[in-house]
Coordinates of C-alpha atoms in Angstrom, one line a residue:
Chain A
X1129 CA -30.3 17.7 39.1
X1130 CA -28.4 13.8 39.6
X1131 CA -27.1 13.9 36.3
X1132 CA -25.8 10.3 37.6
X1133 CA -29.0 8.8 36.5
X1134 CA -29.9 10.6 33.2
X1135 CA -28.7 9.4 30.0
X1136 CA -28.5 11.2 26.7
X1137 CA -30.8 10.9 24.2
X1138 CA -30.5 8.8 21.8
X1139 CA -32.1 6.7 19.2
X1140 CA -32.1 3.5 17.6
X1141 CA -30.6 2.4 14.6
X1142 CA -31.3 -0.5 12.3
X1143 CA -28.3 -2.8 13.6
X1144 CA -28.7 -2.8 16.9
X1145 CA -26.9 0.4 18.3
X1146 CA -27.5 4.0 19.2
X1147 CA -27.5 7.8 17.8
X1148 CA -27.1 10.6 20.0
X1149 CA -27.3 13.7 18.1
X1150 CA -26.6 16.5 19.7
X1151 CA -27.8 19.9 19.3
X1152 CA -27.7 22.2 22.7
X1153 CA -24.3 23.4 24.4
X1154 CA -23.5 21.6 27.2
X1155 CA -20.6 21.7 29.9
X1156 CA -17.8 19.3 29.7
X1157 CA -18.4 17.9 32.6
X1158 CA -21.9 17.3 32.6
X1159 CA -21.4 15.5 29.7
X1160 CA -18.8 13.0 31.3
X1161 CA -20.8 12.5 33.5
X1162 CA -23.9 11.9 31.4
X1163 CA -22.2 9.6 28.6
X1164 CA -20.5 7.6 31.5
X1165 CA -24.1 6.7 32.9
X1166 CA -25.7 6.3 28.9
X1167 CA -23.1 3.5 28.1
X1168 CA -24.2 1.7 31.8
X1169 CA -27.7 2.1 30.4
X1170 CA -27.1 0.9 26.9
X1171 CA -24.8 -1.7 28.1
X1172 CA -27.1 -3.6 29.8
X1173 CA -30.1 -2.8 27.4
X1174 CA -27.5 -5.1 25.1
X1175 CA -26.4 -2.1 22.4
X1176 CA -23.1 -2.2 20.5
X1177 CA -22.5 0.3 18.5
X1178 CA -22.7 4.4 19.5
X1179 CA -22.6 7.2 17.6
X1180 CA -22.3 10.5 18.7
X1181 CA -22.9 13.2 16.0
X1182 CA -21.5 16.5 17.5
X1183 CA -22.0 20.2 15.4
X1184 CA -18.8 22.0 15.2
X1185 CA -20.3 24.6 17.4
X1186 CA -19.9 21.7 20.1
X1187 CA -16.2 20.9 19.6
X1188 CA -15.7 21.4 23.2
X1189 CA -17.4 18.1 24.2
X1190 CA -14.9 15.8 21.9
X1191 CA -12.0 15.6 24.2
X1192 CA -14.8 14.4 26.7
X1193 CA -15.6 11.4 24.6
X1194 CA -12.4 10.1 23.2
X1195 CA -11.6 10.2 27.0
X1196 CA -14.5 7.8 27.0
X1197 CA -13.0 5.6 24.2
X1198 CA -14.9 7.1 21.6
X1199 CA -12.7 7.2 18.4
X1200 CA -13.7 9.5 14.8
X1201 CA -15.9 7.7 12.4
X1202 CA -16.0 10.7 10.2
X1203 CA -16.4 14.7 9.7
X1204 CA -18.3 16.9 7.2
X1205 CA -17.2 20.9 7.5
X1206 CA -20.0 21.2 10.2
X1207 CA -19.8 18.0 12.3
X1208 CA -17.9 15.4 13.6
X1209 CA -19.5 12.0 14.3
X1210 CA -18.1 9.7 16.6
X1211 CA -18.4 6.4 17.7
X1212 CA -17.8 3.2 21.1
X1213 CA -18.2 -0.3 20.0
X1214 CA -19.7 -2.2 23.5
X1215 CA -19.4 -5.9 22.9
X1216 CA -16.8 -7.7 23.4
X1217 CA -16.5 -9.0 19.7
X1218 CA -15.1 -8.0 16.6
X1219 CA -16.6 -3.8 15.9
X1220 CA -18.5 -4.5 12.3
X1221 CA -19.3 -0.6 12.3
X1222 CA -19.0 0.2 8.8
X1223 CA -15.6 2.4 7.1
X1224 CA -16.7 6.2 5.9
X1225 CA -16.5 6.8 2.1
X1226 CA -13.3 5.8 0.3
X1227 CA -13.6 7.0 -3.2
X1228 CA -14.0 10.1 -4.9
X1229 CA -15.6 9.6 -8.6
X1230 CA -14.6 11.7 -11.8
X1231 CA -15.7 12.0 -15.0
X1232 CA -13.8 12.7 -18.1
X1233 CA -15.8 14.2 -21.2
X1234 CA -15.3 13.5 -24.7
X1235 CA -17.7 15.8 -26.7
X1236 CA -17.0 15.2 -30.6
X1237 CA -18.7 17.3 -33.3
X1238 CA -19.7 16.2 -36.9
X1239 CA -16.4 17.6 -38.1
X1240 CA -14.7 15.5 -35.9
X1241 CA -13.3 17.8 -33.5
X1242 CA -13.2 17.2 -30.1
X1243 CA -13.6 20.1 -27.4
X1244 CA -10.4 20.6 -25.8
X1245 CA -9.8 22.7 -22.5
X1246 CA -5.9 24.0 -21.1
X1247 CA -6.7 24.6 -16.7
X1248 CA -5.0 26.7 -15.1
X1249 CA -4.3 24.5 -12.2
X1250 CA -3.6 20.7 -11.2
X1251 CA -1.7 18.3 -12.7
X1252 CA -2.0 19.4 -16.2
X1253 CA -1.3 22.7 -16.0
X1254 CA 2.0 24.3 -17.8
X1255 CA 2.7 20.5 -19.4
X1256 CA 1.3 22.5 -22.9
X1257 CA -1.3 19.4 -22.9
X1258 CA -5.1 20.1 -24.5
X1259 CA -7.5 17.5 -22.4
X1260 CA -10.8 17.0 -22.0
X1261 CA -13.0 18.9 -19.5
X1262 CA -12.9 16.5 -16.3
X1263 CA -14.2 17.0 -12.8
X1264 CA -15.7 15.6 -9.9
X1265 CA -19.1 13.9 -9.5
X1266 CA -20.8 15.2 -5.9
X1267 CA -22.4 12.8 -4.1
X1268 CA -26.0 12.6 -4.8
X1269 CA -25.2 13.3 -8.6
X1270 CA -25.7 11.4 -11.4
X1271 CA -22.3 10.1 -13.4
X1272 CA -24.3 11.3 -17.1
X1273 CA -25.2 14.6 -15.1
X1274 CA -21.6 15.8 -13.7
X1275 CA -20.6 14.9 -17.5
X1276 CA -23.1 17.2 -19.1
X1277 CA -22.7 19.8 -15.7
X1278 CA -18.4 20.0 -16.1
X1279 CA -18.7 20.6 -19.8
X1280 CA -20.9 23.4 -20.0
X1281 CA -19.0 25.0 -16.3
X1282 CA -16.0 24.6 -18.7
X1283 CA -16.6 25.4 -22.0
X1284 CA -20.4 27.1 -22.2
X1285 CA -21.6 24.3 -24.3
X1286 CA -24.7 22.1 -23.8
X1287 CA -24.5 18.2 -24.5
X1288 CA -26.3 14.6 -24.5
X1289 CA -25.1 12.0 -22.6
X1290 CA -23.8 9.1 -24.8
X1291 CA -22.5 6.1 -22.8
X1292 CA -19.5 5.5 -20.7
X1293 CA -16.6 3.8 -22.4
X1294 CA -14.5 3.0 -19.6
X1295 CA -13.6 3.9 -16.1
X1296 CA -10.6 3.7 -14.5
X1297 CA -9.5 3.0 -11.4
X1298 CA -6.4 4.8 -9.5
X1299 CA -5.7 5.0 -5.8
X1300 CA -3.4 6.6 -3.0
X1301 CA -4.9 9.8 -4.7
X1302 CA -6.5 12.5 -2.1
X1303 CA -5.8 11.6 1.7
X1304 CA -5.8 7.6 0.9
X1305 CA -9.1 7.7 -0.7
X1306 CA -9.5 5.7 -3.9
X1307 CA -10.5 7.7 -7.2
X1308 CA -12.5 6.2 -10.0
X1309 CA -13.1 7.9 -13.5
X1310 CA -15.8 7.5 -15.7
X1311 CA -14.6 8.3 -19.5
X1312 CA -17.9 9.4 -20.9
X1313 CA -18.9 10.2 -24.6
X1314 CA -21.1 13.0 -24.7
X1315 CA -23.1 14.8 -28.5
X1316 CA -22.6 18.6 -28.5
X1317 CA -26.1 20.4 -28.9
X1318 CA -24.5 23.8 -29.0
X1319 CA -21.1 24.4 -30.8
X1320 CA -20.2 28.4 -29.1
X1321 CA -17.7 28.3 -27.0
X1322 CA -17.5 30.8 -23.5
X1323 CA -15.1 29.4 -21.4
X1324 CA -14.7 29.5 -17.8
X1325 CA -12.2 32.4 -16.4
X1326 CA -11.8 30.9 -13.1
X1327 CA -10.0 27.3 -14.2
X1328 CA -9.7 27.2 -17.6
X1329 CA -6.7 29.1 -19.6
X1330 CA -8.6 28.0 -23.2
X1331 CA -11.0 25.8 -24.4
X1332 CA -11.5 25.4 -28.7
X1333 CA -13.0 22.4 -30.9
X1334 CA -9.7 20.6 -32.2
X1335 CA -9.3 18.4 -35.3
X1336 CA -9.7 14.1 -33.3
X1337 CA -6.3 13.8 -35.1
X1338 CA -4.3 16.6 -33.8
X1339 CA -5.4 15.6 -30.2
X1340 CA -4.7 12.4 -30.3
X1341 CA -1.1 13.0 -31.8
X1342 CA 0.1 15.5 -29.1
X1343 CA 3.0 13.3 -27.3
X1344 CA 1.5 13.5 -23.9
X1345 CA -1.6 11.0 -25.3
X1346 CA 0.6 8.5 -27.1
X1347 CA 3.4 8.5 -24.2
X1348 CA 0.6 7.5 -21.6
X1349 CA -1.1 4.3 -21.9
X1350 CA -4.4 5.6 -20.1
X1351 CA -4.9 8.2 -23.0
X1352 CA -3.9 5.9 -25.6
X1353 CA -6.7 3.6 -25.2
X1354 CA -9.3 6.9 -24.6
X1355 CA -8.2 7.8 -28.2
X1356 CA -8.4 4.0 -29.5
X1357 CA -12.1 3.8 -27.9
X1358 CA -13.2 7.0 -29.4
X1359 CA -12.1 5.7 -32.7
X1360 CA -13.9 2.2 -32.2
X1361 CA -16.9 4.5 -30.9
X1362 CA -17.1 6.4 -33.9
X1363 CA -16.8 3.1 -36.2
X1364 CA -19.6 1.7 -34.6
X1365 CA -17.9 -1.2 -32.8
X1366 CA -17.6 0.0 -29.6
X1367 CA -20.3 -0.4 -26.8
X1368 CA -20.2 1.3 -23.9
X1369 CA -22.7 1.4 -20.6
X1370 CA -25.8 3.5 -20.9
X1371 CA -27.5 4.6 -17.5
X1372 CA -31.1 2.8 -17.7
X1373 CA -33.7 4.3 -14.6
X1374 CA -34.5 1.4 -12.5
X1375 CA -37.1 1.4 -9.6
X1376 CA -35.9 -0.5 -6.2
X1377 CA -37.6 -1.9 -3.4
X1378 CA -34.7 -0.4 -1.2
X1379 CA -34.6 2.6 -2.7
X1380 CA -37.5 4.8 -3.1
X1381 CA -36.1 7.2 -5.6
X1382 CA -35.2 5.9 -9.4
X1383 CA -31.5 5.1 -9.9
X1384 CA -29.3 4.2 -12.6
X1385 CA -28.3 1.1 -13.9
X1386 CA -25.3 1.4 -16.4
X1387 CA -24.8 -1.6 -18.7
X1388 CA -24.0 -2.5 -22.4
X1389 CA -27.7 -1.8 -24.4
X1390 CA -26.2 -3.0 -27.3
X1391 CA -25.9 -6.6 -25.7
X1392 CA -28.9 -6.7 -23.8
X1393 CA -31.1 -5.7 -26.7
X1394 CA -30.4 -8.5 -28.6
X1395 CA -30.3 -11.0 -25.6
X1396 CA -33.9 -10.2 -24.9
Chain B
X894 CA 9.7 31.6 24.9
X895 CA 8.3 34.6 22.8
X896 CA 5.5 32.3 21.1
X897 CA 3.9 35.9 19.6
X898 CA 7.3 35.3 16.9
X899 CA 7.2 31.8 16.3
X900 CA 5.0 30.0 14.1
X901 CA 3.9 26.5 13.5
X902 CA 6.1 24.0 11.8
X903 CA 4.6 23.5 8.3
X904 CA 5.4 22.0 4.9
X905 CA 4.3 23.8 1.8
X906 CA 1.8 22.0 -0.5
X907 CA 1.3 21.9 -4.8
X908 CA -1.8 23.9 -4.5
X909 CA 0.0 27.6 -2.7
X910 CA -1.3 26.0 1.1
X911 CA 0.6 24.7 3.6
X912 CA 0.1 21.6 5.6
X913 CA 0.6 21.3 9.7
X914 CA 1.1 17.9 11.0
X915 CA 0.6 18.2 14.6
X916 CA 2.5 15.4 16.4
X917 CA 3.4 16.6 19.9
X918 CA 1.6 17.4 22.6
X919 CA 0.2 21.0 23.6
X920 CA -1.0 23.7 25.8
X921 CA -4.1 24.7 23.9
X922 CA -3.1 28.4 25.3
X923 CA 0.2 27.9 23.6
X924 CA -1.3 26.3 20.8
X925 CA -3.7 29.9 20.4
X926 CA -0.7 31.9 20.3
X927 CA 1.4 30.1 17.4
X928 CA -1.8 29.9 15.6
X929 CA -2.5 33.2 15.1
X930 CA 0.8 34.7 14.5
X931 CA 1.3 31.5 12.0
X932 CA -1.8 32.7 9.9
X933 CA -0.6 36.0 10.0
X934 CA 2.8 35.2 8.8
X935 CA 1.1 32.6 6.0
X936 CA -1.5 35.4 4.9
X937 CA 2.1 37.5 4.5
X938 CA 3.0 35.0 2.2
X939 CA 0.1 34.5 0.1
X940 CA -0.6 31.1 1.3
X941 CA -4.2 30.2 0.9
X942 CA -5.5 26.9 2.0
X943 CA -4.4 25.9 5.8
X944 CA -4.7 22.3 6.6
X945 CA -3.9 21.2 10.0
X946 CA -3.9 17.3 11.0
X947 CA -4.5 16.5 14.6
X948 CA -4.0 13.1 16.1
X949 CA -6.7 11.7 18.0
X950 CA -4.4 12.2 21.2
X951 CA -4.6 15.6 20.3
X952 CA -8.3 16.2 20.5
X953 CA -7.6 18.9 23.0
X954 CA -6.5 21.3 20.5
X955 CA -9.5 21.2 18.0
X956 CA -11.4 24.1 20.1
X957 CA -8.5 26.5 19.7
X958 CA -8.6 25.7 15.9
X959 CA -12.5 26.0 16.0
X960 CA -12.4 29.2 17.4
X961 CA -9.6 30.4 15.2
X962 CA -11.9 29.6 12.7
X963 CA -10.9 26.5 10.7
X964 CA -13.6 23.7 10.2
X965 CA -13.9 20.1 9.7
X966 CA -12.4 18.1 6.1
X967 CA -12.6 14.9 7.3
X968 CA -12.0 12.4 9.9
X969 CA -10.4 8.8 10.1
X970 CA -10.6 6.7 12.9
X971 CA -7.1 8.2 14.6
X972 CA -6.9 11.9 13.2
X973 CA -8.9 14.9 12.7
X974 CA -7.8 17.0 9.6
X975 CA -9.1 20.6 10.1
X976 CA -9.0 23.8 7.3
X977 CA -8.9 27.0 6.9
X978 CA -9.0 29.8 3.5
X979 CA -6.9 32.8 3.8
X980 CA -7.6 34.4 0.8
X981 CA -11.0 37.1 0.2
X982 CA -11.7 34.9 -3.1
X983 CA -14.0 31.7 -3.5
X984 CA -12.5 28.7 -1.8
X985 CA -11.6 26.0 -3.8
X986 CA -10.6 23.1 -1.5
X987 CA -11.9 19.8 -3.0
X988 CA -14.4 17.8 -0.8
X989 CA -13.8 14.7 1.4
X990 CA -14.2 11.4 -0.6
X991 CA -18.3 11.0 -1.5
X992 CA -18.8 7.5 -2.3
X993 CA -18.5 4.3 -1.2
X994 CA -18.0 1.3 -3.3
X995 CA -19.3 -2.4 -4.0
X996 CA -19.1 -5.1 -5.4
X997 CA -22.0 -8.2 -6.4
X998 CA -20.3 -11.7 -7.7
X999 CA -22.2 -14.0 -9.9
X1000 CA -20.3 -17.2 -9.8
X1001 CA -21.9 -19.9 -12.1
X1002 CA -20.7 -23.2 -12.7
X1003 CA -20.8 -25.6 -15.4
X1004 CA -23.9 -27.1 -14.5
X1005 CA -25.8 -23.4 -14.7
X1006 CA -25.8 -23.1 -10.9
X1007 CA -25.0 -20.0 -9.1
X1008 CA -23.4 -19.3 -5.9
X1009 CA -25.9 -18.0 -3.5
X1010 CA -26.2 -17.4 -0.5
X1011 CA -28.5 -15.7 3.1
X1012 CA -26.8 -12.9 5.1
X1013 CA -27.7 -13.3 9.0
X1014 CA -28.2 -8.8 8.9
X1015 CA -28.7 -6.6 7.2
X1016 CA -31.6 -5.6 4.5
X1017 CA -31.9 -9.1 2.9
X1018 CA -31.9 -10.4 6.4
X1019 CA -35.1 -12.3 7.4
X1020 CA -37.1 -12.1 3.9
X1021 CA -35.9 -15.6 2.8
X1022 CA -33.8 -14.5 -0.5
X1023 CA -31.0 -16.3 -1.5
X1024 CA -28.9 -13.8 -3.0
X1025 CA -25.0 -12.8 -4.4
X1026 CA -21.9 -12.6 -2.4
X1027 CA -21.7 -8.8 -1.8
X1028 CA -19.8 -6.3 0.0
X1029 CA -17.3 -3.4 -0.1
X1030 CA -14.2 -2.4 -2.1
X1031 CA -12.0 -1.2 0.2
X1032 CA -10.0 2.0 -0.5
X1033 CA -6.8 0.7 -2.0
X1034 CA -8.3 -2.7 -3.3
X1035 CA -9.1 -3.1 -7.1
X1036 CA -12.8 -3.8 -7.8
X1037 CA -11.6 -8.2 -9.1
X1038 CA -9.4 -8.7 -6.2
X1039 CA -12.5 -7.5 -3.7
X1040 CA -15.0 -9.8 -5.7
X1041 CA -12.6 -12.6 -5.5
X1042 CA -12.3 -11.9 -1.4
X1043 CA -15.7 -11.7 -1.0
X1044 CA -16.6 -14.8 -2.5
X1045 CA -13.7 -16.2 -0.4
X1046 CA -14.6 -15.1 2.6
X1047 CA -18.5 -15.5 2.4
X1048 CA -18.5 -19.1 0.8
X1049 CA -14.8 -20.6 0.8
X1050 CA -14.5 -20.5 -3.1
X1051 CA -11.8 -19.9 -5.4
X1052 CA -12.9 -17.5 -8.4
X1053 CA -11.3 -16.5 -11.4
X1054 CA -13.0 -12.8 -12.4
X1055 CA -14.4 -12.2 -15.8
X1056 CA -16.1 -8.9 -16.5
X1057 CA -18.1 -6.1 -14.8
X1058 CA -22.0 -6.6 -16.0
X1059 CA -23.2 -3.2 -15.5
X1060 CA -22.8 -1.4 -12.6
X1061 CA -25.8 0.8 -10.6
X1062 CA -25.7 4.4 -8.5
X1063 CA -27.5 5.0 -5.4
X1064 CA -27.8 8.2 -3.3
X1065 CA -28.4 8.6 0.1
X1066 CA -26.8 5.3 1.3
X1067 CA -24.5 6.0 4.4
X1068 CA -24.8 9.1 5.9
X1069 CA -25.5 11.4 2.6
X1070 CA -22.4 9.5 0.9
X1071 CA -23.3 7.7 -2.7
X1072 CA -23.0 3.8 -3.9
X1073 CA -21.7 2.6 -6.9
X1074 CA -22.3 -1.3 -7.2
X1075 CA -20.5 -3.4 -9.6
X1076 CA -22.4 -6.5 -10.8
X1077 CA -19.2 -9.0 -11.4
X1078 CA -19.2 -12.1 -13.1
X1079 CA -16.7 -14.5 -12.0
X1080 CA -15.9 -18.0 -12.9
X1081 CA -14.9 -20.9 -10.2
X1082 CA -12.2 -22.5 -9.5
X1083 CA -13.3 -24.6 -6.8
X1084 CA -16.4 -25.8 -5.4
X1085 CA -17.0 -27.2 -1.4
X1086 CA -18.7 -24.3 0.3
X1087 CA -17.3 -22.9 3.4
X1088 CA -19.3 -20.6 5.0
X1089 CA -18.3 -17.8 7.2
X1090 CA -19.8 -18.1 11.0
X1091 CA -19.9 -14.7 11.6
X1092 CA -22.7 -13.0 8.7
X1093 CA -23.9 -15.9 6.9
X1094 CA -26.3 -18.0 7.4
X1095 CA -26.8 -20.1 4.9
X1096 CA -24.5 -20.8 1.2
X1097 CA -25.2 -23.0 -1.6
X1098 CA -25.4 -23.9 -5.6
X1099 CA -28.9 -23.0 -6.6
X1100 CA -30.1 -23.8 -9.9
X1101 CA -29.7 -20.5 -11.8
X1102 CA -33.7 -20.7 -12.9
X1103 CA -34.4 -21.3 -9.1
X1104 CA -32.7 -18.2 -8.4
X1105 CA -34.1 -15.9 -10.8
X1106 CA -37.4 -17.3 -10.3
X1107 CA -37.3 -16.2 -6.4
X1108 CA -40.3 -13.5 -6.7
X1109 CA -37.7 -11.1 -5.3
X1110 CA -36.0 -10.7 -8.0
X1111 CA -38.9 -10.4 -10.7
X1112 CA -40.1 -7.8 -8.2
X1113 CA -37.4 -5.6 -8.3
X1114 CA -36.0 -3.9 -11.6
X1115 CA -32.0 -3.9 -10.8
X1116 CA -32.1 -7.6 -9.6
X1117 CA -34.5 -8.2 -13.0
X1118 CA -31.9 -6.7 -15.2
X1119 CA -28.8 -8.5 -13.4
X1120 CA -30.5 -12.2 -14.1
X1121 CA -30.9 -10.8 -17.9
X1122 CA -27.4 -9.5 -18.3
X1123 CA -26.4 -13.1 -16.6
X1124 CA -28.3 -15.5 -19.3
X1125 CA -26.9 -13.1 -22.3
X1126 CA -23.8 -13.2 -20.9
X1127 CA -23.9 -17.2 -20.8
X1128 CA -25.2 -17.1 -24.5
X1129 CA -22.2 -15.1 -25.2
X1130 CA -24.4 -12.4 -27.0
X1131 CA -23.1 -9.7 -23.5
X1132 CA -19.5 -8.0 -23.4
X1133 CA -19.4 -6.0 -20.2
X1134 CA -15.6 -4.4 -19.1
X1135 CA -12.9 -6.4 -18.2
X1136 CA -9.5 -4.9 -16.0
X1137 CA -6.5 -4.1 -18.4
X1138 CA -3.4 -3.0 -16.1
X1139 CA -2.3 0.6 -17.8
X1140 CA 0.9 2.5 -16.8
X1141 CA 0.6 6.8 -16.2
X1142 CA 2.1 9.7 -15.9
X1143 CA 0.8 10.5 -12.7
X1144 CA 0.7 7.5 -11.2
X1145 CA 3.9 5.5 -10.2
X1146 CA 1.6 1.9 -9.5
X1147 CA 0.2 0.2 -12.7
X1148 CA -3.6 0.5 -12.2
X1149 CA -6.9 -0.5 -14.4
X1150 CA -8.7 0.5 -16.9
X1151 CA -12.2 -1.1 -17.4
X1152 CA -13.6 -1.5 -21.0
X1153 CA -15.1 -3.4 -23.7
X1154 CA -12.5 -5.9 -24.7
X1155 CA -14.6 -7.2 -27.3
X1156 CA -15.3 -3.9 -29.0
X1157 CA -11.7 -2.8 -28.4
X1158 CA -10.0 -6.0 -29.7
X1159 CA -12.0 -5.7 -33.0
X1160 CA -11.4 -1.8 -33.6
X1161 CA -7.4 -2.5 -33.1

């Protein structure tokens, strides 16, 4: 077989470069010599950028391509994608994901109490500190759904989705990435407690007041202003974002839309 | 050298893993050797998570780890991080970052124009819509300084930010990562365009009822919603969240928390 003259295949993408997605075992050298003559081919066809997405069962054929110039776009636990800028001007290929989202959960009963957890890990653990049940929104997951999901992983009980009252943005906070957090206020529609063994050291419903005074909430400024929102929240002059569904003509599923109800009611 | 005794050099991390930070080169026979005996003498000592960094140069070493069987974090352009679990029990290492993020500026001036303009790629490219200055936060950047850049570097104008609108959450966007969108309004400060050459094809002042009348935007719900928010905003009946710099606990840098001023302001 004259490898020299067969390329691998590949397919097109929307901005004018190529995808070669591999899926069969191949030997090193065979594929040297078959990327060498695909980026001939796609030079002259005019391409710029390529991707290479290579399963983690093929790890042998990476040296091959950074050889080639190829450098890492990104990797998920079961590949690694690579990619070659052609041209000769500026690469516009596109950075990988640079934030992780959170979302904190402030679920307040009739009597006023607020369910608190203690974890048994991270940063708050062995400070003595009672916070609210916070975790990580996945991608493909809804911000009011990771609220409601965390809360009932944590603490067994069920909840609405009120609004968001703030977010926060920190950075420098998990391998460079950026982190935002989504304070949320969430209506308890169960009130028993099971909490999680796995995380959680103790989760109970805590008088607002004696939350709000422990020293770690009025020393930091963040948790200050939680408390002072949740107070203006429960006075009725506080508006939040809501998630509204929207339909998209680039999207084809619904999505959400968070905005301020309260103002846009009245505007229109 | 009796590599079967030595292990890998390693730094200890918060979590009861330990971190290797590969930074010379290596056999990847050599490399096999210190691998396993270093897992051995880490599974001694309870360790659980294994993280191990490889520079791009040292590409040649992620087959040994493969087979040793550690997979893929993540990847940045110049370094591979790879992982492994010791213990029998449920892994809990965090995922890679999930989303990416974005900003949309709505600059209107005194005469109820908005800054528009026509991208030379991507999806508005070549349906005639004048649209917003958009693009991405980068990890690091705070979500006013990117809308004041982008509106820099798309049109030439000076901004001054004002508040976050709403903001929306796609799935699905760049390969299986999420989008959050921040609809920005921001006020000018100047007012001769400048286009950039190099994505931009066209940049003006529209009218703001010439805008929202493009059928576009009355086709499409989030577009539909963001020319409502606009107008209330302009009748100052709409508070969206504005950036208030807050110090932390955990965090050394001041950083920002977004909320509703208005509502916040009045409670305090």
């Amino acid at each position: 077989m004259d490898l020299s003259v067969k390329i691998l295949p590949a397919t097109n993408d929307v901005h004018g470069g190529v995808i070669v997605d591999l899926k069969e075992p191949m030997d090193s050298e065979d594929f040297a010599t078959l990327l060498r003559s695909s980026l001939l081919h796609w030079k002259q066809q005019g391409k710029d950028g390529v991707w290479i997405k290579l399963p983690i069962e093929l790890v042998n054929l990476a040296e091959t391509a950074v050889k080639e110039g190829f450098w890492y776009h990104h990797a998920e636990p079961n590949y690694l994608m690579l990619v070659y800028w052609i041209p000769k001007t500026g690469c516009t290929i596109p950075p990988n994901a640079s934030h992780r989202v959170a979302v904190g959960a402030i679920v307040l009963n009739d009597k006023k109490e607020v369910l608190v957890v203690k974890e048994k890990r991270g940063g708050f653990h062995g400070i003595g500190v009672w916070k609210i049940p916070t975790g990580l929104v996945d991608a493909g997951e809804e911000i009011f759904e990771a609220a409601i999901r965390e809360v009932k992983e944590e603490t067994g009980i069920d909840t609405e989705f009120v609004e968001v009252l703030a977010f926060r943005h920190t950075h420098n906070s998990f391998f460079g990435k950026s982190d935002i957090s989504f304070i949320c206020m969430l209506c308890p529609l169960s009130f028993d407690i099971k909490k999680q063994e796995l995380e959680i050291e103790a989760a109970q419903w805590m008088p607002f007041k004696e939350f709000a005074d422990q020293p770690f909430n009025q020393m930091h400024e963040p948790f200050k202003y939680m408390i002072e929102l949740c107070l203006a929240k429960v006075e009725k002059v506080y508006n939040g974002f809501s998630p509204r569904p929207v339909s998209s003509y680039f999207v084809k599923e619904l999505n959400y839309l968070y905005l301020n109800s309260h103002g846009l009611d009245k505007s229109s």
